[in-house]
Coordinates of C-alpha atoms in Angstrom, one line a residue:
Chain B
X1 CA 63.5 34.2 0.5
X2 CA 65.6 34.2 3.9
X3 CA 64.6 30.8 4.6
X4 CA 66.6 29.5 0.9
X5 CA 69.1 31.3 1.8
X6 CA 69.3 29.8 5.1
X7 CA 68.7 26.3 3.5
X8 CA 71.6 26.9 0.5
X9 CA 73.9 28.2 3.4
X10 CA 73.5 25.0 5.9
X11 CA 73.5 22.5 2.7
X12 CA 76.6 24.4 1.6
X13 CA 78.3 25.2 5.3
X14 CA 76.5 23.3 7.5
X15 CA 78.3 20.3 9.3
X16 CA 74.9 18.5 9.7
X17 CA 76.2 15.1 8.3
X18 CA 73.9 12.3 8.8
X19 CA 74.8 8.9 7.9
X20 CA 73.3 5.8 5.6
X21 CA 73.8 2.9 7.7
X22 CA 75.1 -0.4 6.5
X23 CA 71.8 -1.5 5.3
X24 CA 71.3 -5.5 4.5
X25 CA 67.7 -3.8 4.2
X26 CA 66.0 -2.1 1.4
X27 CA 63.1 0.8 2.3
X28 CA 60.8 2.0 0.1
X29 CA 57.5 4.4 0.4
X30 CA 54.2 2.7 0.3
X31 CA 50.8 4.1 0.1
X32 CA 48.5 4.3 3.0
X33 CA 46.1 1.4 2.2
X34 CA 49.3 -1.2 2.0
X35 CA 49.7 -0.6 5.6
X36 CA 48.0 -2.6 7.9
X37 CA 44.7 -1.4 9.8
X38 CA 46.2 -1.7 13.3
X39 CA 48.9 0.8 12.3
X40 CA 47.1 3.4 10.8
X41 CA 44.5 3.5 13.6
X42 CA 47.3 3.9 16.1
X43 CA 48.5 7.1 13.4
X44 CA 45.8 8.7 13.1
X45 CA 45.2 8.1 17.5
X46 CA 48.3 10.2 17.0
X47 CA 46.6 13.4 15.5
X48 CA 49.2 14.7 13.4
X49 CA 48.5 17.9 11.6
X50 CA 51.2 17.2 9.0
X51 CA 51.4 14.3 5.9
X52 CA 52.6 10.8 7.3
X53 CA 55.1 9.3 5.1
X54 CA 54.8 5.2 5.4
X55 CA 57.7 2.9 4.6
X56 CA 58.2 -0.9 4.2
X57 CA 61.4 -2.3 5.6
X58 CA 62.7 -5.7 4.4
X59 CA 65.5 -7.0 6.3
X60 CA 67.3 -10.2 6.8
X61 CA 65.2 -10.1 10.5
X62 CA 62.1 -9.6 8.5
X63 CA 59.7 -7.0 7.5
X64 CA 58.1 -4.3 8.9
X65 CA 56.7 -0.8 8.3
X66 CA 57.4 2.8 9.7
X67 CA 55.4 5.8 9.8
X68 CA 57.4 8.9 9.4
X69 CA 56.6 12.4 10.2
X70 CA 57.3 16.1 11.4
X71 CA 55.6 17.5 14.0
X72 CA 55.9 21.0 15.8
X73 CA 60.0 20.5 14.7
X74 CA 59.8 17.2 15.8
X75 CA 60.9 14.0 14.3
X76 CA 58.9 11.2 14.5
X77 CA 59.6 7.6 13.5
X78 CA 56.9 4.9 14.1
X79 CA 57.9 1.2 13.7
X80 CA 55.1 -1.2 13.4
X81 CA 55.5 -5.3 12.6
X82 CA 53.6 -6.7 9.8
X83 CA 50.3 -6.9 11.7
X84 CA 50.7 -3.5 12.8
X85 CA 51.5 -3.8 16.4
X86 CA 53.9 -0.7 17.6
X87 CA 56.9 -1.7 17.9
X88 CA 58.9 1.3 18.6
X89 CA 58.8 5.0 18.4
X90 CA 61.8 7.1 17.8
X91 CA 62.3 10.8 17.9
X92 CA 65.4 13.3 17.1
X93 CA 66.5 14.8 19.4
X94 CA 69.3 17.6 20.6
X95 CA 71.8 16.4 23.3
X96 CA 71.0 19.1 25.6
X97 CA 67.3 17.7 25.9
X98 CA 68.9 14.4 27.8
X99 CA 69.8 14.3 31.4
X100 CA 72.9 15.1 32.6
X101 CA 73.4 12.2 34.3
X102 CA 72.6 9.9 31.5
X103 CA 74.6 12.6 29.3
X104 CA 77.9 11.9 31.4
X105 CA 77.8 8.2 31.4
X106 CA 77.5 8.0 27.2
X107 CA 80.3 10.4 27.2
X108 CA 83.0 8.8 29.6
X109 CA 82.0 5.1 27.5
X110 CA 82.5 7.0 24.1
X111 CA 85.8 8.7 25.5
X112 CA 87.1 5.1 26.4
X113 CA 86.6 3.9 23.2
X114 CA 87.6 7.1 21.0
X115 CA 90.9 9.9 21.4
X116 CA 88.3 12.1 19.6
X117 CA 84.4 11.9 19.1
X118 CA 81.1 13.8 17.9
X119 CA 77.8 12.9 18.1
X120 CA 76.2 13.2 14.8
X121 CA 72.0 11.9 15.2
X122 CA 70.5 11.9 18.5
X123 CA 67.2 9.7 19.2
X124 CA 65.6 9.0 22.0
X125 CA 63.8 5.3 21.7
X126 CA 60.5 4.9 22.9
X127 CA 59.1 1.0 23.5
X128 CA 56.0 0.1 25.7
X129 CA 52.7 -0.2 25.4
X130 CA 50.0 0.6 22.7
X131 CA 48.4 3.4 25.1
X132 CA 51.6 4.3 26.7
X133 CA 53.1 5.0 23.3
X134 CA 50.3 7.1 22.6
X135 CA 50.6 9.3 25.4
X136 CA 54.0 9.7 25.3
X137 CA 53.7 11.0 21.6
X138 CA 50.7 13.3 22.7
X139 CA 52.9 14.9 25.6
X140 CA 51.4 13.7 28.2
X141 CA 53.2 11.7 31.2
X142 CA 53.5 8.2 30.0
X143 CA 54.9 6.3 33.2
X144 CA 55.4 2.9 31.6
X145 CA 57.9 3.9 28.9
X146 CA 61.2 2.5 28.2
X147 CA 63.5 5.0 27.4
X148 CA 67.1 4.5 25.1
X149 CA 68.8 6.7 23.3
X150 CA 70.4 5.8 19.8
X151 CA 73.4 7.7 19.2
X152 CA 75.1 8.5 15.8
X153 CA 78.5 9.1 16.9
X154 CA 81.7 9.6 14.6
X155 CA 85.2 8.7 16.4
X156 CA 88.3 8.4 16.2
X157 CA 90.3 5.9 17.2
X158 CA 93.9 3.9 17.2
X159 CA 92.2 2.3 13.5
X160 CA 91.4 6.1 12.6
X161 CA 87.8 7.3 11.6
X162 CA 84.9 5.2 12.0
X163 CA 81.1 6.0 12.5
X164 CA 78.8 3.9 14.9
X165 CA 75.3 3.4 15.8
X166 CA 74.9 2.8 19.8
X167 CA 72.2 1.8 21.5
X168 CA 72.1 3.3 25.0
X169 CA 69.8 2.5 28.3
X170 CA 68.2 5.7 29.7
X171 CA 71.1 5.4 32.6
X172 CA 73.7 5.6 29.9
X173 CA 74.6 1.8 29.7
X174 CA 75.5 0.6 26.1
X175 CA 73.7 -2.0 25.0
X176 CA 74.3 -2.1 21.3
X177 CA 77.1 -1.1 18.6
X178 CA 77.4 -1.2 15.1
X179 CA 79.8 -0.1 12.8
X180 CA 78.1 2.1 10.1
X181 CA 79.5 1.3 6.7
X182 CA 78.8 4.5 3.9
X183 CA 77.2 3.9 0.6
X184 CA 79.3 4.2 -2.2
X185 CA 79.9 7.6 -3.5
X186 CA 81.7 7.2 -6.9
X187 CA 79.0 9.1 -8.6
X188 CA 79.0 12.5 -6.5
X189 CA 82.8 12.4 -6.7
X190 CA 83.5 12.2 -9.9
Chain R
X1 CA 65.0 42.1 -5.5
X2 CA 65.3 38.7 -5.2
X3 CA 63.4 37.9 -8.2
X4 CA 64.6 41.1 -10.2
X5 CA 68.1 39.9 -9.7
X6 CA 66.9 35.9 -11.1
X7 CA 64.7 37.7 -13.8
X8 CA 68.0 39.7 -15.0
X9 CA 69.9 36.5 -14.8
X10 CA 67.3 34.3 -16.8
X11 CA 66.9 37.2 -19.4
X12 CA 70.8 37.2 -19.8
X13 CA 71.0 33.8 -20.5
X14 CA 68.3 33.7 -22.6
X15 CA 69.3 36.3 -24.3
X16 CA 72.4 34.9 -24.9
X17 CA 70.9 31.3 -25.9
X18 CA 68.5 32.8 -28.6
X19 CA 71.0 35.0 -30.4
X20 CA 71.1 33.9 -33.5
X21 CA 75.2 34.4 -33.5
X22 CA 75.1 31.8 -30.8
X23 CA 76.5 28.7 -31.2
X24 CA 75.3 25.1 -30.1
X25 CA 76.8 21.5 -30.3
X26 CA 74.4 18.5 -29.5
X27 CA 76.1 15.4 -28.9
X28 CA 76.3 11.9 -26.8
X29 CA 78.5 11.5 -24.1
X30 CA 79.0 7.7 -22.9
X31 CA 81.3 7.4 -19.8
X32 CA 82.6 4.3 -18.2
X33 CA 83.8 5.0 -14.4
X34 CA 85.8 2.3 -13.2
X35 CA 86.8 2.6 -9.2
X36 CA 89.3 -0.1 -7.7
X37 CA 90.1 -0.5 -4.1
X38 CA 93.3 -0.1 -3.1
X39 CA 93.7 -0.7 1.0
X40 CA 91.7 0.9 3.6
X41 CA 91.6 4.7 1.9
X42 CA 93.3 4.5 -1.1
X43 CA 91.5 4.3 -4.4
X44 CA 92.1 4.2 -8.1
X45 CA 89.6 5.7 -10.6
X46 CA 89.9 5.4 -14.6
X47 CA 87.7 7.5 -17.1
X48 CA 86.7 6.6 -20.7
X49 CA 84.6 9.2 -22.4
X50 CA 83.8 9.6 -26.0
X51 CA 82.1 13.1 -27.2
X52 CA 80.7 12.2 -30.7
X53 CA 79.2 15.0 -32.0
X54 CA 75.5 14.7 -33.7
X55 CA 75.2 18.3 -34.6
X56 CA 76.8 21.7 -34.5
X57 CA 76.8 25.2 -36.0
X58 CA 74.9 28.7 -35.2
X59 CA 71.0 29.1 -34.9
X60 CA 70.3 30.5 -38.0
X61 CA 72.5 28.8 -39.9
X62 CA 73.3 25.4 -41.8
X63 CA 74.6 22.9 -39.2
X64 CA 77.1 20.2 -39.8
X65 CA 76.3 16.5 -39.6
X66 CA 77.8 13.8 -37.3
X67 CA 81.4 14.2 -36.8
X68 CA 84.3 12.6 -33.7
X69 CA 84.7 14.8 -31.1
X70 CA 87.2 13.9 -28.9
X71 CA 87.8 10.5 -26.5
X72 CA 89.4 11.3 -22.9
X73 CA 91.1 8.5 -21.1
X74 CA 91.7 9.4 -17.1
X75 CA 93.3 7.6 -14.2
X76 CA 93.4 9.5 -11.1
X77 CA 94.8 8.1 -7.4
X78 CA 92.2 9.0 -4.4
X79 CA 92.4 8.8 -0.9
X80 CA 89.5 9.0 1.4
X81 CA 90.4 10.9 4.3
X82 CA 87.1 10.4 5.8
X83 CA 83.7 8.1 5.2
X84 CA 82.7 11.4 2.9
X85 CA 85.9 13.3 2.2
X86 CA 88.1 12.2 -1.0
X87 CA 91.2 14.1 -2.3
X88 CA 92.1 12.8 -6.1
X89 CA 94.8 13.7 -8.4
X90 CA 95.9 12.4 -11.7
X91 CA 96.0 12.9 -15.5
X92 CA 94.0 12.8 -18.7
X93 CA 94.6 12.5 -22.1
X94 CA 92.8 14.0 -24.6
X95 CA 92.7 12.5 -28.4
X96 CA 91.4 15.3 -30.5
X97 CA 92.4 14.3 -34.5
X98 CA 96.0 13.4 -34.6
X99 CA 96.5 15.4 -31.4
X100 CA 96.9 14.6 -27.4
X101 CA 96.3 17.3 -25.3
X102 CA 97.8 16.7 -21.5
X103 CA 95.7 17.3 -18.7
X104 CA 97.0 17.5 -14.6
X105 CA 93.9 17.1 -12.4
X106 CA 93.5 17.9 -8.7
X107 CA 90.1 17.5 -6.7
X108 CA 88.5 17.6 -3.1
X109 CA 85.3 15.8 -3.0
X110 CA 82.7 15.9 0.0
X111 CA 79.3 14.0 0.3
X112 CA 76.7 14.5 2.9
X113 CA 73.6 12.4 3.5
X114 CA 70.4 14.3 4.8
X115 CA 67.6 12.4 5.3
X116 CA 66.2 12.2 2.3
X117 CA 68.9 12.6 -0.3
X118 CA 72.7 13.1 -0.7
X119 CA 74.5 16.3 -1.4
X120 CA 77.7 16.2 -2.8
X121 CA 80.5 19.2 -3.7
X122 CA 83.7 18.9 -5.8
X123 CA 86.1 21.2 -5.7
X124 CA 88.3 21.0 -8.4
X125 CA 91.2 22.5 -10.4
X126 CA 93.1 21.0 -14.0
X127 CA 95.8 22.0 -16.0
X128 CA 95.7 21.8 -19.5
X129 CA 98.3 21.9 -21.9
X130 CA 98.1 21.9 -25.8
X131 CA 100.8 21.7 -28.3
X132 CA 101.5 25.5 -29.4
X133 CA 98.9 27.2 -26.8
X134 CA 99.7 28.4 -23.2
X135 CA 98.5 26.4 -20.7
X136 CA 95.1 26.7 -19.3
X137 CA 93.8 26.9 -15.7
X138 CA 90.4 25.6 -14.4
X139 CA 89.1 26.0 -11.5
X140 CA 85.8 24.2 -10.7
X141 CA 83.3 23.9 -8.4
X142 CA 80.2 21.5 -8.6
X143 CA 76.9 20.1 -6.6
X144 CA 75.1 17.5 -6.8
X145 CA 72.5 16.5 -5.7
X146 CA 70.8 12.6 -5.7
X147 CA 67.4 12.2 -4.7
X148 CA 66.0 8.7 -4.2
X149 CA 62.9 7.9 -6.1
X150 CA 61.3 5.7 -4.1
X151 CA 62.0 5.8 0.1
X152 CA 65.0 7.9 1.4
X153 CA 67.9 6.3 0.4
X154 CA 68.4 4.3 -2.7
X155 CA 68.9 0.6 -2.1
X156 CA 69.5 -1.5 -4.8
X157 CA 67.3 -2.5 -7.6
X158 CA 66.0 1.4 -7.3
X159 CA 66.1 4.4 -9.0
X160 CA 67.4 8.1 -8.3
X161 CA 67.2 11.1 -9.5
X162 CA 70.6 13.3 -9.9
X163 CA 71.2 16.7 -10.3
X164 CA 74.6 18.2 -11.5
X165 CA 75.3 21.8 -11.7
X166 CA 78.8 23.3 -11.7
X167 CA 81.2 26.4 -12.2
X168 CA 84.2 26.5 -14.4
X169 CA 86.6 29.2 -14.3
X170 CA 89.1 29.1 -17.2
X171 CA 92.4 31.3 -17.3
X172 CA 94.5 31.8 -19.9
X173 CA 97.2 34.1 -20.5
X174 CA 95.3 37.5 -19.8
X175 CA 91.6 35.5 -20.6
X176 CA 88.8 34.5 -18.3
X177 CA 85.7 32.3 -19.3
X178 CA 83.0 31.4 -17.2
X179 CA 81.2 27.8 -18.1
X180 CA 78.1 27.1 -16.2
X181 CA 76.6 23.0 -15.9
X182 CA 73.5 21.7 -15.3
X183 CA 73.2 17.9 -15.7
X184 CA 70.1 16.5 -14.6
X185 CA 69.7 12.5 -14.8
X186 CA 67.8 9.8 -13.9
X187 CA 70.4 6.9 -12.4
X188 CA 69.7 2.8 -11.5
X189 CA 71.2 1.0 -8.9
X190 CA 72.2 -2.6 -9.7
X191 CA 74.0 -3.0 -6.7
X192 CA 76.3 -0.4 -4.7
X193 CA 79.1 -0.8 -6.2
X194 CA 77.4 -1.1 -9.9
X195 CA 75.2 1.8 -11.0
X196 CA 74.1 3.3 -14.6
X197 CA 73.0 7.0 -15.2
X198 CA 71.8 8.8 -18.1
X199 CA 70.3 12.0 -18.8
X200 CA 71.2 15.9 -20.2
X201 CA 74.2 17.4 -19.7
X202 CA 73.7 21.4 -20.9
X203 CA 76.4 23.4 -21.1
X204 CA 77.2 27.2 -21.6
X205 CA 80.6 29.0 -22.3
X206 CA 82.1 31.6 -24.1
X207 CA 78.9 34.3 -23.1
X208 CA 80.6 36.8 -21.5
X209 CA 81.9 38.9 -24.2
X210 CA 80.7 36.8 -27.0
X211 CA 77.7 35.2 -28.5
X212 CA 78.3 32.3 -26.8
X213 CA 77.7 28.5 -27.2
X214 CA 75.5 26.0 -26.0
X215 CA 76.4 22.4 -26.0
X216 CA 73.9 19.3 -25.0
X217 CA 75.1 16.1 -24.6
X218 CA 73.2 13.0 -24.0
X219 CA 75.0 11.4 -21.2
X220 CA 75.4 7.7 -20.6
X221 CA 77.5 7.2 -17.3
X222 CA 78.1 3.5 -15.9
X223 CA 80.0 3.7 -12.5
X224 CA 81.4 0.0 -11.3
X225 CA 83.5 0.1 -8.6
X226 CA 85.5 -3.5 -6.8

């Protein structure tokens, strides 16, 4: 009973906003046998002990499908292409997980561009091989992995409040921004 | 004590519900919810809801037939002040019979996206005023919640499903009433901007000191905003 307590106080207290981003994309569940083979060998490599969750993506760049799940408190999100080869693997993170050093160079980019900022989603972005991939989600030392971090970041700036995606190396260079545009909320507000 | 304290409230209610001095209205409720941009953060909303009545009386009892309710026309003036915070104000009318009843609204709205549904509070508070009475006070407070039926957010061409349930405190002169909401629906998105929801709206007032009276309405809600 603690733990819905704990749940109604952080939905009704809690500043743990996360963001829809401004989709030209549409994702919806699929079941396990639409996914192709290549992918679900490479998920169950994985050895989750909780229920995978599979999406299909359709974007104006194409299609592609995503294996989402919880493990040990952690956040996994697997993107495969059509024909099931990995193409990225994402994971929430908390700030204080990331080196200082990369840490400090985000932050003194995000304070040139905002008066006022907070970081809102924090992933770590994993790309690489099949088998590097693999060990990197198993815990073990995956030496070939290319590290970014996509940060969630609301600011404000001369134009007032705006939320961004940003794509960051794993030295802190930006690489990528996008402007996150909210779905419409006319039917919670009124 | 948890689920002593739930049991005692469930057995209140039903208690309340089944008492054959209790009162019940079952009804339709079609809403059109029209939203125009106006700039960066200002918005304008306007309301048109009808309350046609199918049915009312006490259990027990012979009901009466189909009969006009009411019709509420409401423009209120929003600003966002962030990408989920909206502050609205504005006025209703209310055409009951030959009569307009006056209504001075005032609401704080906040939406937040988890990652797999949308949770959104209103904090609200209206003025009524009716020829002849005293004016009445409301002060409400609702959640919602919107779960997408298919994926984790609802893109268009899907389906959600939304749950309502709210608090309304009504003062007037020395009087207090409590009226407790739960709306569940089932809601299809065209596009954003262009969405269509129906489902129950059950309602309960008047059951502090009284009988009290419980009202379902059918709810049609289309929301099209430019």
């Amino acid at each position: 009973m603690k733990r819905s307590y704990y749940l109604l106080c952080s939905l009704l207290l809690g500043p743990l906003v996360s963001v829809a981003q401004d989709k030209y994309e549409r994702e919806y569940r699929v079941p396990m046998e639409a996914v192709p083979v290549m992918a679900r060998s490479f998920v169950d490599s994985c050895q989750f002990e909780r229920r995978v969750r599979w999406y299909r993506e359709e974007s104006i760049d194409g299609h592609s499908f995503e294996a989402k799940v919880k493990e040990q408190g952690r956040r996994y999100s697997i993107e495969f292409d059509t024909l099931g080869q990995i193409q990225d693997v994402e994971l929430l993170s908390r700030w204080n997980e990331l080196p200082a050093l990369s840490r400090s160079a985000m932050e003194e980019q995000l304070g040139t561009l905002f008066n006022r900022f907070r970081l809102k989603r924090i992933q770590q972005q994993w790309t690489g091989t099949r088998i590097v991939l693999l060990q990197a989600i198993r815990g073990q030392v995956a030496a070939g992995i290319e590290l970014r971090y996509e940060l969630v970041v609301r600011g404000r700036g001369t134009d007032g409040v705006q939320w961004y995606e940003f794509l960051f190396s794993a030295s802190g260079q930006e690489e990528r921004r996008s402007a996150i545009v909210f779905r419409n909320t006319d039917n919670l507000d009124y | 004590m948890d689920k002593c304290c739930w049991l005692f409230l469930g057995m209140l209610f039903l208690s309340s519900a089944l008492s054959a001095q209790h009162r019940y209205r079952i009804g339709l409720l079609p809403q059109v919810n029209l939203n125009v941009k106006l700039g960066d953060r200002w918005r304008l909303n306007s309301k048109v809801e009808m309350r046609p009545l199918l049915t009312a009386g006490r259990f027990g009892e012979a009901a009466d037939g189909w009969q006009y309710g009411l019709t509420d026309l409401a423009l209120l003036g929003a600003v966002k002040l962030s990408a989920q915070q909206t502050l609205s104000g504005g006025y209703l009318a209310r055409f009951v019979g030959q009569e307009i009843h006056h209504r001075t609204i005032q609401q704080f709205s906040l939406v937040n996206r988890f990652p797999s549904f949308r949770f959104g509070q209103r904090f609200a508070a209206d003025q009524t005023f009716v020829p002849d009475e005293a004016m009445a006070l409301r002060l409400r407070y609702r959640l919602s919640f919107e779960f997408p039926l298919n994926g984790e957010s609802v893109d268009p061409g899907e389906a959600y499903l939304k749950l309502n349930h709210e608090y309304l405190n009504s003062f007037q002169e020395q009087e207090y009433d409590l009226e407790i909401r739960i709306a569940p629906s089932i809601g299809l998105v065209f596009t954003d901007r262009n969405k269509l929801e129906t489902g129950l709206d059950y309602r309960l007032d008047g059951f502090l000191d009284a009988p009290g009276r419980s009202t379902i309405w059918w709810s049609v809600a289309w929301y099209r905003a430019w």
